[in-house]
Tab-separated table of C-alpha atoms in Angstrom:
chain	number	residue	atom	x	y	z
A	1	UNK	CA	0.000	0.000	0.000
A	2	UNK	CA	1.235	3.460	-0.826
A	3	UNK	CA	0.915	6.209	1.733
A	4	UNK	CA	-0.221	8.876	-0.682
A	5	UNK	CA	-3.848	9.997	-0.659
A	6	UNK	CA	-6.264	8.314	-3.039
A	7	UNK	CA	-6.734	9.838	-6.436
A	8	UNK	CA	-9.781	11.958	-7.247
A	9	UNK	CA	-11.803	10.962	-10.292
A	10	UNK	CA	-13.620	14.014	-11.609
A	11	UNK	CA	-16.062	13.875	-14.509
A	12	UNK	CA	-16.555	16.971	-16.652
A	13	UNK	CA	-19.925	16.847	-18.361
A	14	UNK	CA	-22.746	19.004	-19.686
A	15	UNK	CA	-25.363	17.032	-21.576
A	16	UNK	CA	-25.497	19.539	-24.417
A	17	UNK	CA	-22.576	19.711	-26.805
A	18	UNK	CA	-20.536	22.812	-27.465
A	19	UNK	CA	-20.867	24.456	-24.071
A	20	UNK	CA	-17.177	24.117	-23.178
A	21	UNK	CA	-16.514	20.695	-21.618
A	22	UNK	CA	-13.299	20.003	-23.453
A	23	UNK	CA	-12.013	23.568	-23.096
A	24	UNK	CA	-12.637	23.356	-19.361
A	25	UNK	CA	-10.924	19.964	-19.134
A	26	UNK	CA	-7.836	21.225	-20.977
A	27	UNK	CA	-7.541	24.461	-18.990
A	28	UNK	CA	-8.309	22.843	-15.681
A	29	UNK	CA	-5.802	20.082	-16.374
A	30	UNK	CA	-3.037	22.590	-16.995
A	31	UNK	CA	-4.035	24.771	-14.025
A	32	UNK	CA	-4.107	21.799	-11.644
A	33	UNK	CA	-0.753	20.581	-12.931
A	34	UNK	CA	0.698	24.029	-12.327
A	35	UNK	CA	-0.471	23.814	-8.740
A	36	UNK	CA	1.644	20.733	-8.328
A	37	UNK	CA	-1.125	18.161	-8.717
A	38	UNK	CA	-0.134	15.197	-10.827
A	39	UNK	CA	-3.030	15.330	-13.253
A	40	UNK	CA	-4.208	12.911	-15.933
A	41	UNK	CA	-6.824	13.952	-18.463
A	42	UNK	CA	-8.783	11.068	-19.910
A	43	UNK	CA	-10.584	11.696	-23.177
A	44	UNK	CA	-13.781	9.660	-22.764
A	45	UNK	CA	-15.282	11.124	-25.921
A	46	UNK	CA	-14.335	8.255	-28.208
A	47	UNK	CA	-16.749	9.302	-30.927
A	48	UNK	CA	-15.596	12.884	-31.357
A	49	UNK	CA	-12.284	13.278	-29.611
A	50	UNK	CA	-10.804	16.741	-29.350
A	51	UNK	CA	-8.979	16.995	-26.071
A	52	UNK	CA	-5.679	16.178	-27.788
A	53	UNK	CA	-6.207	19.104	-30.155
A	54	UNK	CA	-7.016	21.657	-27.455
A	55	UNK	CA	-3.927	20.618	-25.519
A	56	UNK	CA	-1.759	20.780	-28.633
A	57	UNK	CA	-0.782	17.118	-28.257
A	58	UNK	CA	-2.424	15.727	-31.400
A	59	UNK	CA	0.861	14.988	-33.156
A	60	UNK	CA	2.395	13.074	-30.300
A	61	UNK	CA	-0.171	10.313	-29.952
A	62	UNK	CA	1.198	6.847	-30.523
A	63	UNK	CA	-1.096	4.575	-28.549
A	64	UNK	CA	-4.556	5.210	-27.123
A	65	UNK	CA	-6.877	3.889	-24.438
A	66	UNK	CA	-7.781	1.155	-26.891
A	67	UNK	CA	-4.305	-0.439	-26.900
A	68	UNK	CA	-4.092	-0.078	-23.135
A	69	UNK	CA	-7.378	-1.918	-22.675
A	70	UNK	CA	-6.406	-4.594	-25.153
A	71	UNK	CA	-3.138	-5.077	-23.276
A	72	UNK	CA	-1.076	-4.415	-26.386
A	73	UNK	CA	0.816	-1.573	-24.725
A	74	UNK	CA	1.573	-0.385	-21.221
A	75	UNK	CA	-0.261	2.636	-19.809
A	76	UNK	CA	2.981	4.645	-19.710
A	77	UNK	CA	3.446	4.110	-23.438
A	78	UNK	CA	0.023	5.534	-24.274
A	79	UNK	CA	0.216	8.527	-21.943
A	80	UNK	CA	1.224	11.749	-23.678
A	81	UNK	CA	3.111	13.973	-21.302
A	82	UNK	CA	2.766	17.724	-21.766
A	83	UNK	CA	6.195	19.177	-22.527
A	84	UNK	CA	5.772	22.505	-20.765
A	85	UNK	CA	3.776	21.098	-17.899
A	86	UNK	CA	5.191	17.692	-17.034
A	87	UNK	CA	2.663	17.182	-14.238
A	88	UNK	CA	0.014	16.761	-16.912
A	89	UNK	CA	-0.535	13.719	-19.106
A	90	UNK	CA	-3.237	12.876	-21.619
A	91	UNK	CA	-4.652	9.441	-22.237
A	92	UNK	CA	-6.043	9.789	-25.762
A	93	UNK	CA	-9.399	8.376	-26.783
A	94	UNK	CA	-9.317	5.258	-28.897
A	95	UNK	CA	-10.948	4.528	-32.181
A	96	UNK	CA	-14.692	5.364	-32.464
A	97	UNK	CA	-15.283	1.676	-33.287
A	98	UNK	CA	-14.403	0.925	-29.670
A	99	UNK	CA	-17.850	2.193	-28.776
A	100	UNK	CA	-19.251	-1.084	-30.075
A	101	UNK	CA	-17.710	-3.090	-27.278
A	102	UNK	CA	-16.641	-0.601	-24.626
A	103	UNK	CA	-18.352	-1.210	-21.281
A	104	UNK	CA	-18.558	0.879	-18.094
A	105	UNK	CA	-16.190	-1.604	-16.443
A	106	UNK	CA	-13.537	-0.897	-19.085
A	107	UNK	CA	-13.610	2.797	-18.254
A	108	UNK	CA	-13.468	1.998	-14.574
A	109	UNK	CA	-10.413	-0.159	-15.151
A	110	UNK	CA	-8.613	2.538	-17.157
A	111	UNK	CA	-9.372	5.230	-14.591
A	112	UNK	CA	-8.141	3.001	-11.778
A	113	UNK	CA	-4.871	2.441	-13.650
A	114	UNK	CA	-4.432	6.208	-13.966
A	115	UNK	CA	-5.294	6.657	-10.298
A	116	UNK	CA	-2.211	4.662	-9.343
A	117	UNK	CA	0.192	7.297	-10.555
A	118	UNK	CA	-1.846	10.518	-10.533
A	119	UNK	CA	-3.487	12.694	-7.878
A	120	UNK	CA	-6.352	13.818	-10.059
A	121	UNK	CA	-7.984	12.115	-13.037
A	122	UNK	CA	-10.132	14.470	-15.131
A	123	UNK	CA	-12.575	12.658	-17.401
A	124	UNK	CA	-13.773	14.565	-20.451
A	125	UNK	CA	-17.293	13.244	-21.006
A	126	UNK	CA	-18.995	13.051	-24.401
A	127	UNK	CA	-22.162	15.088	-25.001
A	128	UNK	CA	-25.466	13.306	-24.646
A	129	UNK	CA	-26.725	10.844	-22.079
A	130	UNK	CA	-26.263	7.607	-23.989
A	131	UNK	CA	-23.688	4.814	-23.651
A	132	UNK	CA	-20.651	7.092	-23.946
A	133	UNK	CA	-21.929	9.134	-21.038
A	134	UNK	CA	-22.689	6.054	-18.949
A	135	UNK	CA	-19.213	4.649	-19.559
A	136	UNK	CA	-17.610	7.918	-18.488
A	137	UNK	CA	-19.776	8.175	-15.359
A	138	UNK	CA	-18.706	4.696	-14.294
A	139	UNK	CA	-15.128	5.918	-13.968
A	140	UNK	CA	-16.007	8.988	-11.881
A	141	UNK	CA	-16.578	9.739	-8.218
A	142	UNK	CA	-17.296	13.440	-8.409
A	143	UNK	CA	-18.467	15.690	-11.219
A	144	UNK	CA	-18.308	19.183	-12.601
A	145	UNK	CA	-21.328	20.092	-14.696
A	146	UNK	CA	-20.668	22.908	-17.116
A	147	UNK	CA	-23.448	24.926	-18.710
A	148	UNK	CA	-24.125	28.273	-20.333
A	149	UNK	CA	-26.947	30.643	-19.333
A	150	UNK	CA	-29.187	29.414	-22.155
A	151	UNK	CA	-32.412	27.485	-21.803
A	152	UNK	CA	-31.329	24.456	-23.843
A	153	UNK	CA	-27.993	24.076	-22.057
A	154	UNK	CA	-29.578	24.448	-18.610
A	155	UNK	CA	-32.299	21.943	-19.447
A	156	UNK	CA	-29.757	19.367	-20.623
A	157	UNK	CA	-27.580	20.026	-17.585
A	158	UNK	CA	-30.604	19.277	-15.427
A	159	UNK	CA	-31.076	15.892	-17.087
A	160	UNK	CA	-27.426	15.071	-16.540
A	161	UNK	CA	-27.546	16.130	-12.876
A	162	UNK	CA	-30.527	13.827	-12.347
A	163	UNK	CA	-28.563	10.903	-13.800
A	164	UNK	CA	-25.426	11.730	-11.794
A	165	UNK	CA	-27.512	11.808	-8.612
A	166	UNK	CA	-28.899	8.373	-9.410
A	167	UNK	CA	-25.374	7.051	-9.873
A	168	UNK	CA	-24.338	8.421	-6.479
A	169	UNK	CA	-21.766	10.843	-7.893
A	170	UNK	CA	-20.815	13.347	-5.195
A	171	UNK	CA	-20.085	16.228	-4.995
A	172	UNK	CA	-21.563	17.690	-8.169
A	173	UNK	CA	-20.503	21.274	-8.765
A	174	UNK	CA	-21.434	23.813	-11.413
A	175	UNK	CA	-19.349	25.906	-13.780
A	176	UNK	CA	-21.277	28.608	-15.603
A	177	UNK	CA	-19.586	29.362	-18.907
A	178	UNK	CA	-19.838	32.152	-21.481
A	179	UNK	CA	-21.407	34.666	-19.169
A	180	UNK	CA	-22.018	38.025	-20.849
A	181	UNK	CA	-22.145	40.704	-18.135
A	182	UNK	CA	-23.773	43.268	-20.409
A	183	UNK	CA	-26.637	40.990	-21.397
A	184	UNK	CA	-27.101	39.943	-17.788
A	185	UNK	CA	-27.237	43.576	-16.719
A	186	UNK	CA	-29.906	44.158	-19.355
A	187	UNK	CA	-31.785	41.125	-18.087
A	188	UNK	CA	-31.555	39.553	-21.496
A	189	UNK	CA	-29.617	36.571	-20.162
A	190	UNK	CA	-30.489	34.218	-17.294
A	191	UNK	CA	-28.894	35.559	-14.118
A	192	UNK	CA	-26.263	33.535	-12.258
A	193	UNK	CA	-28.668	33.028	-9.355
A	194	UNK	CA	-31.407	31.881	-11.718
A	195	UNK	CA	-29.202	29.078	-13.003
A	196	UNK	CA	-27.889	27.985	-9.606
A	197	UNK	CA	-31.414	28.088	-8.144
A	198	UNK	CA	-32.867	26.029	-10.951
A	199	UNK	CA	-30.112	23.418	-10.947
A	200	UNK	CA	-29.624	23.548	-7.158
A	201	UNK	CA	-25.849	23.076	-7.388
A	202	UNK	CA	-23.011	24.960	-5.703
A	203	UNK	CA	-21.174	27.254	-8.095
A	204	UNK	CA	-17.571	26.217	-8.610
A	205	UNK	CA	-16.768	28.802	-11.243
A	206	UNK	CA	-18.036	31.543	-13.461
A	207	UNK	CA	-16.357	32.071	-16.819
A	208	UNK	CA	-16.977	35.237	-18.797
A	209	UNK	CA	-17.333	35.088	-22.565
A	210	UNK	CA	-13.795	35.620	-23.801
A	211	UNK	CA	-12.455	35.751	-27.354
A	212	UNK	CA	-9.064	34.615	-26.110
A	213	UNK	CA	-10.515	31.125	-25.678
A	214	UNK	CA	-10.827	30.795	-29.447
A	215	UNK	CA	-7.331	32.179	-29.989
A	216	UNK	CA	-5.923	29.663	-27.529
A	217	UNK	CA	-7.693	26.718	-29.129
A	218	UNK	CA	-6.337	27.825	-32.522
A	219	UNK	CA	-2.859	27.496	-31.085
A	220	UNK	CA	-3.421	24.387	-29.019
A	221	UNK	CA	-2.201	26.243	-25.956
A	222	UNK	CA	-4.778	26.403	-23.157
A	223	UNK	CA	-5.135	29.877	-21.652
A	224	UNK	CA	-3.954	28.695	-18.258
A	225	UNK	CA	-0.635	27.542	-19.738
A	226	UNK	CA	1.154	30.843	-20.250
A	227	UNK	CA	-0.129	32.889	-17.356
A	228	UNK	CA	-2.545	34.866	-19.504
A	229	UNK	CA	-4.541	37.353	-17.470
A	230	UNK	CA	-7.607	37.215	-19.713
A	231	UNK	CA	-10.906	36.844	-17.809
A	232	UNK	CA	-11.393	33.210	-18.843
A	233	UNK	CA	-7.829	32.252	-17.881
A	234	UNK	CA	-8.364	33.682	-14.412
A	235	UNK	CA	-11.694	31.931	-14.091
A	236	UNK	CA	-10.214	28.527	-15.011
A	237	UNK	CA	-7.311	28.996	-12.624
A	238	UNK	CA	-9.750	29.896	-9.867
A	239	UNK	CA	-11.790	26.762	-10.560
A	240	UNK	CA	-8.604	24.724	-10.104
A	241	UNK	CA	-7.832	26.482	-6.825
A	242	UNK	CA	-11.349	25.934	-5.476
A	243	UNK	CA	-11.171	22.279	-6.486
A	244	UNK	CA	-8.099	21.979	-4.281
A	245	UNK	CA	-9.902	23.559	-1.340
A	246	UNK	CA	-8.646	27.105	-1.616
A	247	UNK	CA	-11.244	29.807	-1.013
A	248	UNK	CA	-11.333	32.229	-3.919
A	249	UNK	CA	-14.229	34.663	-4.202
A	250	UNK	CA	-16.381	34.413	-7.329
A	251	UNK	CA	-16.387	37.372	-9.667
A	252	UNK	CA	-19.520	39.454	-9.824
A	253	UNK	CA	-20.562	39.860	-13.474
A	254	UNK	CA	-22.232	43.157	-12.620
A	255	UNK	CA	-18.907	44.533	-11.407
A	256	UNK	CA	-17.004	43.227	-14.385
A	257	UNK	CA	-18.374	46.211	-16.265
A	258	UNK	CA	-17.238	49.721	-15.610
A	259	UNK	CA	-18.324	53.164	-16.720
A	260	UNK	CA	-21.493	55.170	-17.000
A	261	UNK	CA	-23.448	52.601	-19.016
A	262	UNK	CA	-22.778	49.937	-16.414
A	263	UNK	CA	-23.941	52.306	-13.690
A	264	UNK	CA	-27.106	53.025	-15.607
A	265	UNK	CA	-27.621	49.306	-16.129
A	266	UNK	CA	-27.382	48.682	-12.389
A	267	UNK	CA	-29.802	51.533	-11.710
A	268	UNK	CA	-32.281	49.978	-14.127
A	269	UNK	CA	-32.290	46.774	-12.090
A	270	UNK	CA	-33.664	48.578	-9.049
A	271	UNK	CA	-36.903	46.996	-7.953
A	272	UNK	CA	-39.580	49.663	-7.879
A	273	UNK	CA	-42.522	47.520	-6.844
B	1	UNK	CA	-40.993	44.894	-11.326
B	2	UNK	CA	-37.688	46.598	-11.940
B	3	UNK	CA	-37.114	50.064	-13.267
B	4	UNK	CA	-36.154	48.503	-16.593
B	5	UNK	CA	-39.435	46.614	-16.852
B	6	UNK	CA	-41.264	49.836	-16.115
B	7	UNK	CA	-39.404	51.793	-18.795
B	8	UNK	CA	-39.951	48.977	-21.282
B	9	UNK	CA	-43.654	48.994	-20.548
B	10	UNK	CA	-43.787	52.753	-20.905
B	11	UNK	CA	-42.134	52.576	-24.310
B	12	UNK	CA	-44.276	49.636	-25.383
B	13	UNK	CA	-41.219	47.423	-25.720
B	14	UNK	CA	-41.158	43.699	-25.056
B	15	UNK	CA	-40.137	42.879	-21.492
B	16	UNK	CA	-36.570	41.628	-20.998
B	17	UNK	CA	-36.246	37.980	-21.938
B	18	UNK	CA	-34.398	36.577	-18.920
B	19	UNK	CA	-37.557	36.338	-16.836
B	20	UNK	CA	-39.342	34.540	-19.665
B	21	UNK	CA	-36.414	32.121	-19.985
B	22	UNK	CA	-36.581	31.342	-16.277
B	23	UNK	CA	-40.313	30.724	-16.298
B	24	UNK	CA	-40.177	28.518	-19.360
B	25	UNK	CA	-37.279	26.543	-17.916
B	26	UNK	CA	-38.997	25.957	-14.595
B	27	UNK	CA	-42.058	24.647	-16.340
B	28	UNK	CA	-40.230	22.375	-18.733
B	29	UNK	CA	-37.963	21.036	-15.977
B	30	UNK	CA	-40.904	20.223	-13.751
B	31	UNK	CA	-42.161	18.011	-16.559
B	32	UNK	CA	-38.730	16.571	-17.399
B	33	UNK	CA	-38.068	15.669	-13.794
B	34	UNK	CA	-41.434	14.051	-13.186
B	35	UNK	CA	-41.338	12.143	-16.454
B	36	UNK	CA	-45.018	12.932	-16.942
B	37	UNK	CA	-46.055	13.968	-20.397
B	38	UNK	CA	-48.680	16.708	-20.779
B	39	UNK	CA	-51.276	14.141	-21.779
B	40	UNK	CA	-50.848	12.112	-18.598
B	41	UNK	CA	-50.789	15.275	-16.538
B	42	UNK	CA	-54.059	16.386	-18.110
B	43	UNK	CA	-55.608	13.004	-17.373
B	44	UNK	CA	-54.440	13.216	-13.771
B	45	UNK	CA	-55.813	16.737	-13.525
B	46	UNK	CA	-59.226	15.610	-14.728
B	47	UNK	CA	-59.325	12.720	-12.317
B	48	UNK	CA	-58.244	14.842	-9.369
B	49	UNK	CA	-60.927	17.411	-10.156
B	50	UNK	CA	-63.466	14.647	-10.469
B	51	UNK	CA	-62.631	13.207	-7.059
B	52	UNK	CA	-62.483	16.576	-5.333
B	53	UNK	CA	-65.762	17.715	-6.826
B	54	UNK	CA	-67.506	14.779	-5.239
B	55	UNK	CA	-66.864	16.418	-1.893
B	56	UNK	CA	-66.830	20.120	-2.565
B	57	UNK	CA	-68.100	22.252	-5.346
B	58	UNK	CA	-65.112	23.756	-7.064
B	59	UNK	CA	-64.641	26.430	-9.613
B	60	UNK	CA	-63.584	24.452	-12.652
B	61	UNK	CA	-62.615	27.562	-14.565
B	62	UNK	CA	-60.205	28.732	-11.913
B	63	UNK	CA	-58.983	25.334	-10.860
B	64	UNK	CA	-55.359	24.618	-11.561
B	65	UNK	CA	-53.263	21.508	-11.102
B	66	UNK	CA	-49.629	21.872	-12.028
B	67	UNK	CA	-46.147	20.683	-11.345
B	68	UNK	CA	-43.769	23.005	-9.583
B	69	UNK	CA	-40.186	22.454	-8.835
B	70	UNK	CA	-37.789	23.856	-6.309
B	71	UNK	CA	-34.405	22.576	-5.153
B	72	UNK	CA	-34.724	19.598	-7.461
B	73	UNK	CA	-37.892	18.481	-5.705
B	74	UNK	CA	-40.983	18.426	-7.835
B	75	UNK	CA	-44.353	18.940	-6.237
B	76	UNK	CA	-47.836	18.539	-7.552
B	77	UNK	CA	-49.640	21.740	-6.676
B	78	UNK	CA	-53.399	21.957	-6.889
B	79	UNK	CA	-55.116	25.264	-6.467
B	80	UNK	CA	-58.839	24.599	-6.421
B	81	UNK	CA	-61.058	27.458	-5.310
B	82	UNK	CA	-64.018	26.021	-3.423
B	83	UNK	CA	-67.357	27.581	-4.287
B	84	UNK	CA	-69.076	25.926	-1.408
B	85	UNK	CA	-68.575	23.023	0.854
B	86	UNK	CA	-70.764	20.484	-0.754
B	87	UNK	CA	-72.539	17.938	0.473
B	88	UNK	CA	-71.568	14.753	1.583
B	89	UNK	CA	-71.542	11.772	0.444
B	90	UNK	CA	-71.606	8.681	2.382
B	91	UNK	CA	-67.972	7.547	2.515
B	92	UNK	CA	-69.023	4.102	1.500
B	93	UNK	CA	-70.598	5.420	-1.644
B	94	UNK	CA	-67.958	8.013	-2.330
B	95	UNK	CA	-66.130	5.593	-4.442
B	96	UNK	CA	-68.980	4.361	-6.477
B	97	UNK	CA	-71.464	6.194	-8.605
B	98	UNK	CA	-73.373	7.848	-5.823
B	99	UNK	CA	-76.225	8.914	-7.996
B	100	UNK	CA	-77.915	11.252	-5.557
B	101	UNK	CA	-75.451	12.751	-3.122
B	102	UNK	CA	-77.186	13.852	0.017
B	103	UNK	CA	-76.804	17.535	0.587
B	104	UNK	CA	-76.078	18.012	4.211
B	105	UNK	CA	-74.611	21.431	4.232
B	106	UNK	CA	-74.280	24.298	1.946
B	107	UNK	CA	-72.698	27.637	2.396
B	108	UNK	CA	-73.668	30.667	0.474
């Protein structure tokens, strides 16, 4: 028996596609690694894998989870270590055809293997609530649900939370992505409290809409990698800190805006009756 | 109502959409979480009204049976204005087709 603490297995999921699961996984992975956590990111999206691309590791993949499961290579051979951030390693998703035979137990086995040499295993979940989702859930103990303040994303998040509850995943925490302070101030976007009330989850992070996210994915360099001080980079870093138990206050979208227009916007939110 | 809502109303503009989004979400989630489709809910509503109206006279126009949800707990909420406390009905017959309920009390 080793004397180190047991690894944490954290699922990153959303239900709806395109709300920022993989971006969060990549940025969080880097941020956690920077904090000294030995972090493995497991791409559980076998159908549409992209985690390798966001981390800029797509050209260094030799083996995948498929070969590891089949026993045709060792785990260490399949793991792709990040050059700049050696505390981080990616286990790439296998061939989409794996979905035909992959079972929840296989994912559990892979995660457990990673847990032997890492402190944190982040599992990038596929969109949807079908088999791919169920396989990914099997490997997890806790979960981060990411959503945007839009009705479809919140509805899908709710479905996912229901399923995670049934599977006994705990804790489940929320990251609210692509928040637009101006729209929120104009009450043309669901407020942060609206979303947390509806989903009844504690808020782990709040990420403002940020063009730099697109720039960073173009380059394959997550924002948290190079100490960028863009709003999203700070938000992701703060999520990592909170995950490790550090208390970091959440930003207030209303205060993210400055100037006369913002003041007027706040005045307009005054309840008159 | 916020100042913004007031100004919008004054200018004849559509109210801000966030409140609408919240309302629509709460409704749709109440249904999602209960796994009841609108058809089943309607059937349940009719049957509840039927049972209740055996005991009290209710305002069918105003009556409302809906699903509400808070903190991930869904509740069936029935708001049935009572016109007058009806009549009873022999408990033994309450279940069957009590053809002529005996009016024992009525309140204006």
